[in-house]
Tab-separated table of N, CA and C in Angstrom:
chain	number	residue	atom	x	y	z
X	1	UNK	N	210.537	18.976	-77.965
X	1	UNK	CA	211.255	19.730	-78.971
X	1	UNK	C	211.523	18.820	-80.159
X	2	UNK	N	211.336	19.342	-81.327
X	2	UNK	CA	211.513	18.569	-82.540
X	2	UNK	C	212.908	18.710	-83.105
X	3	UNK	N	213.112	18.088	-84.228
X	3	UNK	CA	214.382	18.148	-84.926
X	3	UNK	C	214.601	19.572	-85.432
X	4	UNK	N	215.747	20.203	-85.113
X	4	UNK	CA	215.935	21.618	-85.470
X	4	UNK	C	216.021	21.880	-86.965
X	5	UNK	N	216.420	20.908	-87.763
X	5	UNK	CA	216.542	21.115	-89.196
X	5	UNK	C	215.232	20.969	-89.936
X	6	UNK	N	214.214	20.481	-89.258
X	6	UNK	CA	212.929	20.249	-89.909
X	6	UNK	C	212.145	21.562	-90.000
X	7	UNK	N	211.568	21.796	-91.138
X	7	UNK	CA	210.753	22.997	-91.311
X	7	UNK	C	209.502	22.892	-90.450
X	8	UNK	N	209.047	24.014	-89.973
X	8	UNK	CA	207.829	24.037	-89.189
X	8	UNK	C	206.932	25.170	-89.682
X	9	UNK	N	205.684	25.079	-89.308
X	9	UNK	CA	204.690	26.041	-89.744
X	9	UNK	C	205.028	27.427	-89.201
X	10	UNK	N	204.997	28.438	-90.052
X	10	UNK	CA	205.363	29.789	-89.661
X	10	UNK	C	204.149	30.692	-89.566
X	11	UNK	N	203.007	30.107	-89.365
X	11	UNK	CA	201.790	30.891	-89.263
X	11	UNK	C	200.794	30.114	-88.419
X	12	UNK	N	199.726	30.796	-88.066
X	12	UNK	CA	198.655	30.163	-87.327
X	12	UNK	C	197.364	30.464	-88.074
X	13	UNK	N	196.647	29.431	-88.468
X	13	UNK	CA	195.404	29.644	-89.194
X	13	UNK	C	194.325	30.136	-88.222
X	14	UNK	N	193.311	30.810	-88.739
X	14	UNK	CA	192.271	31.358	-87.869
X	14	UNK	C	191.509	30.258	-87.128
X	15	UNK	N	191.059	30.586	-85.937
X	15	UNK	CA	190.311	29.623	-85.134
X	15	UNK	C	188.918	29.407	-85.707
X	16	UNK	N	188.290	30.481	-86.159
X	16	UNK	CA	186.962	30.370	-86.778
X	16	UNK	C	187.144	30.392	-88.288
X	17	UNK	N	186.905	29.281	-88.913
X	17	UNK	CA	187.206	29.151	-90.330
X	17	UNK	C	186.274	29.948	-91.226
X	18	UNK	N	185.019	30.097	-90.834
X	18	UNK	CA	184.037	30.697	-91.731
X	18	UNK	C	183.460	31.994	-91.171
X	19	UNK	N	184.316	32.853	-90.687
X	19	UNK	CA	183.894	34.154	-90.185
X	19	UNK	C	183.840	35.127	-91.362
X	20	UNK	N	182.646	35.586	-91.672
X	20	UNK	CA	182.433	36.349	-92.907
X	20	UNK	C	183.253	37.630	-92.975
X	21	UNK	N	183.303	38.398	-91.904
X	21	UNK	CA	184.024	39.679	-91.916
X	21	UNK	C	185.520	39.453	-92.135
X	22	UNK	N	186.100	38.462	-91.481
X	22	UNK	CA	187.529	38.169	-91.635
X	22	UNK	C	187.833	37.711	-93.052
X	23	UNK	N	186.987	36.856	-93.590
X	23	UNK	CA	187.190	36.351	-94.953
X	23	UNK	C	187.158	37.504	-95.955
X	24	UNK	N	186.220	38.423	-95.777
X	24	UNK	CA	186.117	39.564	-96.691
X	24	UNK	C	187.338	40.481	-96.572
X	25	UNK	N	187.791	40.725	-95.339
X	25	UNK	CA	188.992	41.547	-95.140
X	25	UNK	C	190.210	40.900	-95.781
X	26	UNK	N	190.367	39.589	-95.579
X	26	UNK	CA	191.507	38.880	-96.162
X	26	UNK	C	191.450	38.906	-97.685
X	27	UNK	N	190.256	38.813	-98.237
X	27	UNK	CA	190.109	38.846	-99.688
X	27	UNK	C	190.545	40.204	-100.235
X	28	UNK	N	190.128	41.283	-99.565
X	28	UNK	CA	190.513	42.632	-99.994
X	28	UNK	C	192.022	42.837	-99.888
X	29	UNK	N	192.623	42.346	-98.815
X	29	UNK	CA	194.073	42.466	-98.644
X	29	UNK	C	194.799	41.678	-99.727
X	30	UNK	N	194.315	40.465	-100.006
X	30	UNK	CA	194.953	39.623	-101.025
X	30	UNK	C	194.890	40.279	-102.402
X	31	UNK	N	193.791	40.935	-102.712
X	31	UNK	CA	193.663	41.618	-104.000
X	31	UNK	C	194.575	42.837	-104.040
X	32	UNK	N	194.586	43.613	-102.973
X	32	UNK	CA	195.391	44.838	-102.930
X	32	UNK	C	196.873	44.552	-103.092
X	33	UNK	N	197.372	43.519	-102.412
X	33	UNK	CA	198.801	43.225	-102.424
X	33	UNK	C	199.174	42.118	-103.408
X	34	UNK	N	198.209	41.576	-104.162
X	34	UNK	CA	198.488	40.557	-105.162
X	34	UNK	C	199.014	39.262	-104.564
X	35	UNK	N	198.468	38.851	-103.440
X	35	UNK	CA	198.949	37.652	-102.764
X	35	UNK	C	198.394	36.398	-103.422
X	36	UNK	N	199.130	35.319	-103.279
X	36	UNK	CA	198.749	34.065	-103.905
X	36	UNK	C	197.619	33.388	-103.139
X	37	UNK	N	197.710	33.399	-101.815
X	37	UNK	CA	196.690	32.747	-101.002
X	37	UNK	C	196.636	33.379	-99.614
X	38	UNK	N	195.708	32.917	-98.803
X	38	UNK	CA	195.507	33.485	-97.466
X	38	UNK	C	196.667	33.154	-96.532
X	39	UNK	N	197.398	32.112	-96.837
X	39	UNK	CA	198.527	31.729	-95.988
X	39	UNK	C	199.549	32.853	-95.882
X	40	UNK	N	199.727	33.615	-96.941
X	40	UNK	CA	200.668	34.734	-96.911
X	40	UNK	C	200.187	35.832	-95.960
X	41	UNK	N	198.895	36.029	-95.880
X	41	UNK	CA	198.341	36.987	-94.914
X	41	UNK	C	198.569	36.467	-93.500
X	42	UNK	N	198.357	35.178	-93.300
X	42	UNK	CA	198.527	34.588	-91.971
X	42	UNK	C	199.982	34.645	-91.534
X	43	UNK	N	200.917	34.520	-92.474
X	43	UNK	CA	202.329	34.647	-92.124
X	43	UNK	C	202.654	36.073	-91.689
X	44	UNK	N	202.118	37.055	-92.411
X	44	UNK	CA	202.335	38.452	-92.032
X	44	UNK	C	201.705	38.738	-90.664
X	45	UNK	N	200.549	38.149	-90.420
X	45	UNK	CA	199.896	38.309	-89.124
X	45	UNK	C	200.753	37.705	-88.019
X	46	UNK	N	201.369	36.583	-88.309
X	46	UNK	CA	202.241	35.926	-87.322
X	46	UNK	C	203.466	36.795	-87.010
X	47	UNK	N	204.054	37.390	-88.026
X	47	UNK	CA	205.198	38.289	-87.817
X	47	UNK	C	204.770	39.477	-86.965
X	48	UNK	N	203.634	40.069	-87.304
X	48	UNK	CA	203.119	41.198	-86.540
X	48	UNK	C	202.843	40.800	-85.093
X	49	UNK	N	202.270	39.626	-84.917
X	49	UNK	CA	201.955	39.134	-83.574
X	49	UNK	C	203.217	38.995	-82.726
X	50	UNK	N	204.307	38.516	-83.336
X	50	UNK	CA	205.572	38.377	-82.590
X	50	UNK	C	206.121	39.729	-82.170
X	51	UNK	N	206.074	40.718	-83.058
X	51	UNK	CA	206.585	42.046	-82.720
X	51	UNK	C	205.739	42.687	-81.621
X	52	UNK	N	204.444	42.566	-81.747
X	52	UNK	CA	203.562	43.137	-80.726
X	52	UNK	C	203.731	42.424	-79.389
X	53	UNK	N	203.942	41.117	-79.415
X	53	UNK	CA	204.172	40.370	-78.176
X	53	UNK	C	205.463	40.831	-77.504
X	54	UNK	N	206.489	41.082	-78.312
X	54	UNK	CA	207.743	41.600	-77.772
X	54	UNK	C	207.547	42.956	-77.110
X	55	UNK	N	206.722	43.797	-77.733
X	55	UNK	CA	206.448	45.116	-77.153
X	55	UNK	C	205.668	44.981	-75.846
X	56	UNK	N	204.683	44.083	-75.814
X	56	UNK	CA	203.915	43.878	-74.580
X	56	UNK	C	204.783	43.286	-73.475
X	57	UNK	N	205.676	42.366	-73.835
X	57	UNK	CA	206.600	41.797	-72.844
X	57	UNK	C	207.497	42.889	-72.274
X	58	UNK	N	207.929	43.794	-73.139
X	58	UNK	CA	208.788	44.881	-72.681
X	58	UNK	C	208.046	45.791	-71.710
X	59	UNK	N	206.789	46.084	-72.016
X	59	UNK	CA	205.993	46.906	-71.104
X	59	UNK	C	205.789	46.202	-69.765
X	60	UNK	N	205.565	44.890	-69.817
X	60	UNK	CA	205.361	44.130	-68.582
X	60	UNK	C	206.642	44.091	-67.750
X	61	UNK	N	207.789	43.959	-68.436
X	61	UNK	CA	209.060	43.930	-67.715
X	61	UNK	C	209.351	45.272	-67.058
X	62	UNK	N	209.001	46.361	-67.730
X	62	UNK	CA	209.300	47.685	-67.175
X	62	UNK	C	208.449	47.975	-65.942
X	63	UNK	N	207.253	47.428	-65.884
X	63	UNK	CA	206.408	47.650	-64.714
X	63	UNK	C	206.555	46.542	-63.685
X	64	UNK	N	207.290	45.487	-64.024
X	64	UNK	CA	207.414	44.330	-63.143
X	64	UNK	C	208.625	44.345	-62.238
X	65	UNK	N	209.429	45.378	-62.232
X	65	UNK	CA	210.570	45.450	-61.335
X	65	UNK	C	211.819	44.753	-61.850
X	66	UNK	N	211.904	44.510	-63.151
X	66	UNK	CA	213.097	43.899	-63.736
X	66	UNK	C	214.154	44.992	-63.920
X	67	UNK	N	215.413	44.586	-63.990
X	67	UNK	CA	216.532	45.517	-64.156
X	67	UNK	C	216.255	46.480	-65.317
X	68	UNK	N	216.293	47.768	-65.026
X	68	UNK	CA	215.936	48.805	-66.009
X	68	UNK	C	216.867	48.809	-67.223
X	69	UNK	N	218.138	48.522	-67.008
X	69	UNK	CA	219.088	48.492	-68.129
X	69	UNK	C	218.739	47.362	-69.098
X	70	UNK	N	218.334	46.232	-68.566
X	70	UNK	CA	217.966	45.090	-69.414
X	70	UNK	C	216.690	45.396	-70.203
X	71	UNK	N	215.734	46.044	-69.550
X	71	UNK	CA	214.489	46.417	-70.219
X	71	UNK	C	214.776	47.392	-71.360
X	72	UNK	N	215.612	48.383	-71.074
X	72	UNK	CA	215.949	49.384	-72.097
X	72	UNK	C	216.698	48.750	-73.269
X	73	UNK	N	217.581	47.801	-72.977
X	73	UNK	CA	218.326	47.114	-74.038
X	73	UNK	C	217.381	46.324	-74.935
X	74	UNK	N	216.415	45.633	-74.353
X	74	UNK	CA	215.450	44.860	-75.153
X	74	UNK	C	214.563	45.787	-75.972
X	75	UNK	N	214.170	46.914	-75.388
X	75	UNK	CA	213.336	47.883	-76.105
X	75	UNK	C	214.093	48.427	-77.314
X	76	UNK	N	215.350	48.797	-77.100
X	76	UNK	CA	216.162	49.329	-78.207
X	76	UNK	C	216.380	48.274	-79.288
X	77	UNK	N	216.590	47.041	-78.880
X	77	UNK	CA	216.786	45.961	-79.850
X	77	UNK	C	215.542	45.778	-80.718
X	78	UNK	N	214.375	45.786	-80.097
X	78	UNK	CA	213.127	45.638	-80.842
X	78	UNK	C	212.913	46.818	-81.787
X	79	UNK	N	213.096	48.017	-81.287
X	79	UNK	CA	212.873	49.205	-82.115
X	79	UNK	C	213.884	49.292	-83.260
X	80	UNK	N	215.135	48.925	-83.002
X	80	UNK	CA	216.146	48.953	-84.074
X	80	UNK	C	215.817	47.939	-85.171
X	81	UNK	N	215.329	46.764	-84.756
X	81	UNK	CA	214.945	45.748	-85.748
X	81	UNK	C	213.816	46.278	-86.634
X	82	UNK	N	212.819	46.896	-86.019
X	82	UNK	CA	211.690	47.419	-86.785
X	82	UNK	C	212.091	48.626	-87.635
X	83	UNK	N	213.045	49.424	-87.153
X	83	UNK	CA	213.531	50.557	-87.941
X	83	UNK	C	214.334	50.075	-89.142
X	84	UNK	N	215.069	48.980	-88.978
X	84	UNK	CA	215.853	48.431	-90.086
X	84	UNK	C	214.945	48.041	-91.241
X	85	UNK	N	213.732	47.586	-90.937
X	85	UNK	CA	212.786	47.198	-91.978
X	85	UNK	C	211.779	48.304	-92.292
X	86	UNK	N	212.011	49.497	-91.764
X	86	UNK	CA	211.176	50.680	-92.021
X	86	UNK	C	209.726	50.463	-91.602
X	87	UNK	N	209.518	49.695	-90.555
X	87	UNK	CA	208.169	49.511	-90.035
X	87	UNK	C	207.797	50.613	-89.055
X	88	UNK	N	208.800	51.193	-88.398
X	88	UNK	CA	208.582	52.341	-87.515
X	88	UNK	C	209.627	53.398	-87.857
X	89	UNK	N	209.348	54.644	-87.469
X	89	UNK	CA	210.284	55.730	-87.761
X	89	UNK	C	211.388	55.779	-86.716
X	90	UNK	N	212.303	56.715	-86.878
X	90	UNK	CA	213.481	56.797	-86.012
X	90	UNK	C	213.126	57.126	-84.566
X	91	UNK	N	212.156	57.960	-84.312
X	91	UNK	CA	211.814	58.342	-82.946
X	91	UNK	C	210.646	57.550	-82.393
X	92	UNK	N	210.530	56.290	-82.758
X	92	UNK	CA	209.368	55.478	-82.399
X	92	UNK	C	209.399	55.050	-80.934
X	93	UNK	N	208.223	54.734	-80.433
X	93	UNK	CA	208.081	54.220	-79.074
X	93	UNK	C	207.394	52.856	-79.139
X	94	UNK	N	207.211	52.261	-77.982
X	94	UNK	CA	206.533	50.967	-77.914
X	94	UNK	C	205.082	51.098	-78.385
X	95	UNK	N	204.459	52.239	-78.145
X	95	UNK	CA	203.086	52.447	-78.609
X	95	UNK	C	202.993	52.388	-80.129
X	96	UNK	N	204.031	52.864	-80.820
X	96	UNK	CA	204.055	52.787	-82.283
X	96	UNK	C	204.115	51.335	-82.746
X	97	UNK	N	204.830	50.499	-82.002
X	97	UNK	CA	204.917	49.073	-82.341
X	97	UNK	C	203.552	48.425	-82.151
X	98	UNK	N	202.867	48.791	-81.083
X	98	UNK	CA	201.558	48.203	-80.809
X	98	UNK	C	200.495	48.667	-81.804
X	99	UNK	N	200.724	49.768	-82.487
X	99	UNK	CA	199.737	50.270	-83.447
X	99	UNK	C	200.002	49.780	-84.878
X	100	UNK	N	200.986	48.920	-85.087
X	100	UNK	CA	201.258	48.387	-86.426
X	100	UNK	C	200.099	47.519	-86.909
X	101	UNK	N	199.903	47.493	-88.207
X	101	UNK	CA	198.855	46.687	-88.832
X	101	UNK	C	199.498	45.701	-89.807
X	102	UNK	N	198.722	44.738	-90.265
X	102	UNK	CA	199.214	43.731	-91.209
X	102	UNK	C	199.650	44.401	-92.511
X	103	UNK	N	198.975	45.457	-92.902
X	103	UNK	CA	199.333	46.140	-94.150
X	103	UNK	C	200.741	46.733	-94.079
X	104	UNK	N	201.196	47.135	-92.889
X	104	UNK	CA	202.563	47.649	-92.756
X	104	UNK	C	203.587	46.548	-93.065
X	105	UNK	N	203.303	45.345	-92.611
X	105	UNK	CA	204.198	44.208	-92.884
X	105	UNK	C	204.176	43.883	-94.377
X	106	UNK	N	202.992	43.846	-94.961
X	106	UNK	CA	202.872	43.490	-96.378
X	106	UNK	C	203.494	44.550	-97.290
X	107	UNK	N	203.556	45.787	-96.850
X	107	UNK	CA	204.182	46.848	-97.639
X	107	UNK	C	205.687	46.632	-97.786
X	108	UNK	N	206.302	45.913	-96.884
X	108	UNK	CA	207.752	45.707	-96.903
X	108	UNK	C	208.163	44.475	-97.717
X	109	UNK	N	207.222	43.755	-98.285
X	109	UNK	CA	207.559	42.594	-99.093
X	109	UNK	C	208.152	43.046	-100.427
X	110	UNK	N	209.024	42.228	-100.985
X	110	UNK	CA	209.662	42.556	-102.261
X	110	UNK	C	208.630	42.757	-103.357
X	111	UNK	N	207.605	41.939	-103.365
X	111	UNK	CA	206.569	42.035	-104.383
X	111	UNK	C	205.920	43.414	-104.377
X	112	UNK	N	205.602	43.932	-103.216
X	112	UNK	CA	204.955	45.235	-103.116
X	112	UNK	C	205.918	46.355	-103.488
X	113	UNK	N	207.162	46.230	-103.091
X	113	UNK	CA	208.139	47.277	-103.383
X	113	UNK	C	208.422	47.354	-104.883
X	114	UNK	N	208.482	46.199	-105.550
X	114	UNK	CA	208.679	46.190	-107.003
X	114	UNK	C	207.515	46.913	-107.684
X	115	UNK	N	206.304	46.666	-107.231
X	115	UNK	CA	205.140	47.335	-107.807
X	115	UNK	C	205.163	48.835	-107.509
X	116	UNK	N	205.462	49.210	-106.282
X	116	UNK	CA	205.456	50.617	-105.882
X	116	UNK	C	206.556	51.417	-106.592
X	117	UNK	N	207.674	50.769	-106.914
X	117	UNK	CA	208.757	51.456	-107.622
X	117	UNK	C	208.470	51.608	-109.118
X	118	UNK	N	207.429	50.971	-109.607
X	118	UNK	CA	207.074	51.095	-111.017
X	118	UNK	C	207.789	50.101	-111.912
X	119	UNK	N	208.317	49.034	-111.355
X	119	UNK	CA	208.981	48.017	-112.174
X	119	UNK	C	207.990	47.005	-112.740
X	120	UNK	N	206.736	47.078	-112.279
X	120	UNK	CA	205.687	46.182	-112.771
X	120	UNK	C	204.377	46.954	-112.851
X	121	UNK	N	203.466	46.464	-113.701
X	121	UNK	CA	202.176	47.137	-113.880
X	121	UNK	C	201.200	46.852	-112.751
X	122	UNK	N	201.309	45.692	-112.130
X	122	UNK	CA	200.375	45.306	-111.078
X	122	UNK	C	201.127	44.470	-110.043
X	123	UNK	N	200.537	44.281	-108.869
X	123	UNK	CA	201.186	43.425	-107.872
X	123	UNK	C	201.355	41.988	-108.358
X	124	UNK	N	200.393	41.509	-109.140
X	124	UNK	CA	200.510	40.137	-109.658
X	124	UNK	C	201.656	40.030	-110.663
X	125	UNK	N	201.827	41.045	-111.496
X	125	UNK	CA	202.939	41.024	-112.438
X	125	UNK	C	204.255	41.140	-111.691
X	126	UNK	N	204.282	41.901	-110.611
X	126	UNK	CA	205.495	42.008	-109.801
X	126	UNK	C	205.882	40.633	-109.262
X	127	UNK	N	204.887	39.883	-108.796
X	127	UNK	CA	205.146	38.533	-108.304
X	127	UNK	C	205.708	37.649	-109.419
X	128	UNK	N	205.136	37.755	-110.606
X	128	UNK	CA	205.594	36.956	-111.738
X	128	UNK	C	207.026	37.323	-112.123
X	129	UNK	N	207.346	38.611	-112.160
X	129	UNK	CA	208.699	39.028	-112.517
X	129	UNK	C	209.717	38.512	-111.501
X	130	UNK	N	209.346	38.520	-110.223
X	130	UNK	CA	210.252	38.016	-109.191
X	130	UNK	C	210.444	36.517	-109.341
X	131	UNK	N	209.347	35.786	-109.522
X	131	UNK	CA	209.447	34.329	-109.652
X	131	UNK	C	210.242	33.905	-110.878
X	132	UNK	N	210.180	34.687	-111.939
X	132	UNK	CA	210.879	34.330	-113.172
X	132	UNK	C	212.305	34.857	-113.220
X	133	UNK	N	212.746	35.509	-112.142
X	133	UNK	CA	214.135	35.920	-112.042
X	133	UNK	C	214.488	37.225	-112.724
X	134	UNK	N	213.529	38.122	-112.900
X	134	UNK	CA	213.808	39.395	-113.552
X	134	UNK	C	214.186	40.502	-112.577
X	135	UNK	N	214.068	40.258	-111.275
X	135	UNK	CA	214.301	41.291	-110.267
X	135	UNK	C	215.542	40.950	-109.451
X	136	UNK	N	216.317	41.972	-109.146
X	136	UNK	CA	217.537	41.795	-108.354
X	136	UNK	C	217.600	42.867	-107.277
X	137	UNK	N	218.298	42.528	-106.208
X	137	UNK	CA	218.598	43.499	-105.155
X	137	UNK	C	220.111	43.572	-105.061
X	138	UNK	N	220.627	44.760	-105.306
X	138	UNK	CA	222.074	44.987	-105.281
X	138	UNK	C	222.802	44.039	-106.239
X	139	UNK	N	222.202	43.780	-107.397
X	139	UNK	CA	222.817	42.935	-108.410
X	139	UNK	C	222.617	41.444	-108.204
X	140	UNK	N	222.028	41.026	-107.084
X	140	UNK	CA	221.780	39.600	-106.816
X	140	UNK	C	220.335	39.271	-107.115
X	141	UNK	N	220.126	38.228	-107.914
X	141	UNK	CA	218.786	37.833	-108.308
X	141	UNK	C	217.980	37.376	-107.099
X	142	UNK	N	216.757	37.843	-107.018
X	142	UNK	CA	215.851	37.444	-105.942
X	142	UNK	C	214.659	36.739	-106.562
X	143	UNK	N	214.284	35.613	-105.997
X	143	UNK	CA	213.141	34.865	-106.531
X	143	UNK	C	212.103	34.582	-105.451
X	144	UNK	N	212.099	35.362	-104.379
X	144	UNK	CA	211.171	35.156	-103.275
X	144	UNK	C	210.298	36.411	-103.148
X	145	UNK	N	209.035	36.343	-103.564
X	145	UNK	CA	208.172	37.521	-103.494
X	145	UNK	C	207.911	37.993	-102.065
X	146	UNK	N	207.975	37.095	-101.099
X	146	UNK	CA	207.700	37.442	-99.716
X	146	UNK	C	208.911	37.920	-98.939
X	147	UNK	N	210.029	38.139	-99.615
X	147	UNK	CA	211.244	38.598	-98.946
X	147	UNK	C	211.000	39.970	-98.334
X	148	UNK	N	211.308	40.097	-97.033
X	148	UNK	CA	211.152	41.379	-96.347
X	148	UNK	C	212.364	42.250	-96.673
X	149	UNK	N	212.131	43.353	-97.350
X	149	UNK	CA	213.214	44.210	-97.822
X	149	UNK	C	213.598	45.214	-96.732
X	150	UNK	N	214.850	45.166	-96.265
X	150	UNK	CA	215.298	46.179	-95.300
X	150	UNK	C	215.367	47.557	-95.955
X	151	UNK	N	215.345	48.573	-95.144
X	151	UNK	CA	215.388	49.947	-95.639
X	151	UNK	C	216.646	50.202	-96.462
X	152	UNK	N	217.774	49.620	-96.060
X	152	UNK	CA	219.044	49.847	-96.754
X	152	UNK	C	219.037	49.259	-98.165
X	153	UNK	N	218.263	48.214	-98.401
X	153	UNK	CA	218.236	47.569	-99.714
X	153	UNK	C	217.116	48.073	-100.614
X	154	UNK	N	216.244	48.899	-100.091
X	154	UNK	CA	215.067	49.324	-100.852
X	154	UNK	C	215.440	50.074	-102.130
X	155	UNK	N	216.463	50.911	-102.078
X	155	UNK	CA	216.866	51.683	-103.253
X	155	UNK	C	217.626	50.843	-104.276
X	156	UNK	N	218.053	49.653	-103.898
X	156	UNK	CA	218.854	48.811	-104.776
X	156	UNK	C	218.020	47.805	-105.556
X	157	UNK	N	216.701	47.857	-105.424
X	157	UNK	CA	215.819	46.954	-106.161
X	157	UNK	C	215.747	47.422	-107.609
X	158	UNK	N	216.054	46.510	-108.529
X	158	UNK	CA	216.028	46.852	-109.953
X	158	UNK	C	215.865	45.569	-110.759
X	159	UNK	N	215.896	45.706	-112.087
X	159	UNK	CA	215.864	44.533	-112.947
X	159	UNK	C	217.215	43.832	-112.891
X	160	UNK	N	217.198	42.508	-113.039
X	160	UNK	CA	218.435	41.742	-113.062
X	160	UNK	C	219.191	42.077	-114.344
X	161	UNK	N	220.512	42.148	-114.249
X	161	UNK	CA	221.321	42.654	-115.368
X	161	UNK	C	221.179	41.859	-116.655
X	162	UNK	N	220.982	40.538	-116.595
X	162	UNK	CA	220.851	39.741	-117.820
X	162	UNK	C	219.396	39.541	-118.222
X	163	UNK	N	218.476	40.132	-117.518
X	163	UNK	CA	217.059	40.008	-117.844
X	163	UNK	C	216.751	40.795	-119.120
X	164	UNK	N	215.793	40.297	-119.865
X	164	UNK	CA	215.375	41.015	-121.070
X	164	UNK	C	214.739	42.353	-120.709
X	165	UNK	N	214.175	42.458	-119.517
X	165	UNK	CA	213.539	43.710	-119.090
X	165	UNK	C	214.548	44.776	-118.690
X	166	UNK	N	215.801	44.400	-118.536
X	166	UNK	CA	216.822	45.377	-118.158
X	166	UNK	C	217.111	46.342	-119.300
X	167	UNK	N	216.794	45.950	-120.515
X	167	UNK	CA	217.032	46.821	-121.677
X	167	UNK	C	215.888	47.821	-121.812
X	168	UNK	N	216.245	49.062	-122.059
X	168	UNK	CA	215.242	50.115	-122.219
X	168	UNK	C	214.373	49.885	-123.448
X	169	UNK	N	214.893	49.167	-124.437
X	169	UNK	CA	214.157	48.974	-125.682
X	169	UNK	C	213.117	47.856	-125.597
X	170	UNK	N	213.013	47.173	-124.499
X	170	UNK	CA	212.057	46.076	-124.350
X	170	UNK	C	210.628	46.625	-124.424
X	171	UNK	N	209.767	46.054	-125.275
X	171	UNK	CA	208.403	46.587	-125.425
X	171	UNK	C	207.571	46.462	-124.140
X	172	UNK	N	207.788	45.425	-123.376
X	172	UNK	CA	207.051	45.265	-122.118
X	172	UNK	C	207.418	46.383	-121.142
X	173	UNK	N	208.635	46.791	-121.159
X	173	UNK	CA	209.084	47.870	-120.284
X	173	UNK	C	208.386	49.178	-120.649
X	174	UNK	N	208.156	49.382	-121.915
X	174	UNK	CA	207.415	50.569	-122.346
X	174	UNK	C	205.980	50.542	-121.857
X	175	UNK	N	205.349	49.371	-121.863
X	175	UNK	CA	203.982	49.244	-121.353
X	175	UNK	C	203.923	49.521	-119.856
X	176	UNK	N	204.922	49.036	-119.131
X	176	UNK	CA	204.963	49.262	-117.676
X	176	UNK	C	205.085	50.746	-117.399
X	177	UNK	N	205.972	51.431	-118.112
X	177	UNK	CA	206.174	52.857	-117.888
X	177	UNK	C	204.959	53.682	-118.277
X	178	UNK	N	204.232	53.264	-119.324
X	178	UNK	CA	203.039	53.992	-119.737
X	178	UNK	C	201.918	53.885	-118.715
X	179	UNK	N	201.817	52.752	-118.067
X	179	UNK	CA	200.774	52.555	-117.063
X	179	UNK	C	201.055	53.397	-115.841
X	180	UNK	N	202.310	53.542	-115.432
X	180	UNK	CA	202.683	54.247	-114.213
X	180	UNK	C	202.663	55.765	-114.377
X	181	UNK	N	202.559	56.288	-115.597
X	181	UNK	CA	202.619	57.741	-115.796
X	181	UNK	C	201.375	58.420	-115.303
């Protein structure tokens, strides 16, 4: 075990570095979501892998003779966590967790939500606006494009109050609105 305060890698790189189909898929995903590099895809894959592993562990526990109340508690905990981030719906089952894709994880990033809400013209511009401090959640400035936005905070994403883009008269804001129409 290492030092707990030390940062550690939060992703796992692919085992086959030059697999053509995977590289092409990652390139398409990176373009669609405006990602900076493949590492962001690998991080989303790692998050998805953890959720799916939790679902598989729960299925194994339910068939393995473990206390049913404990199994149900873990299942509810997993499903509630995924519902909080709007990855699954309210009546979801473990099968819904196992059917999640990387695109579902990437859809919950702040960068994608800013673009989908029409606060930016493109995913890349959304990333730039976040990095430059123009975006806020519930009045608090956010500067992390990869922040996973919970369902409760999704409606509170807006321009930061002191940002030049917060004014309706800003010419860039007019360009953004014209593109989204």
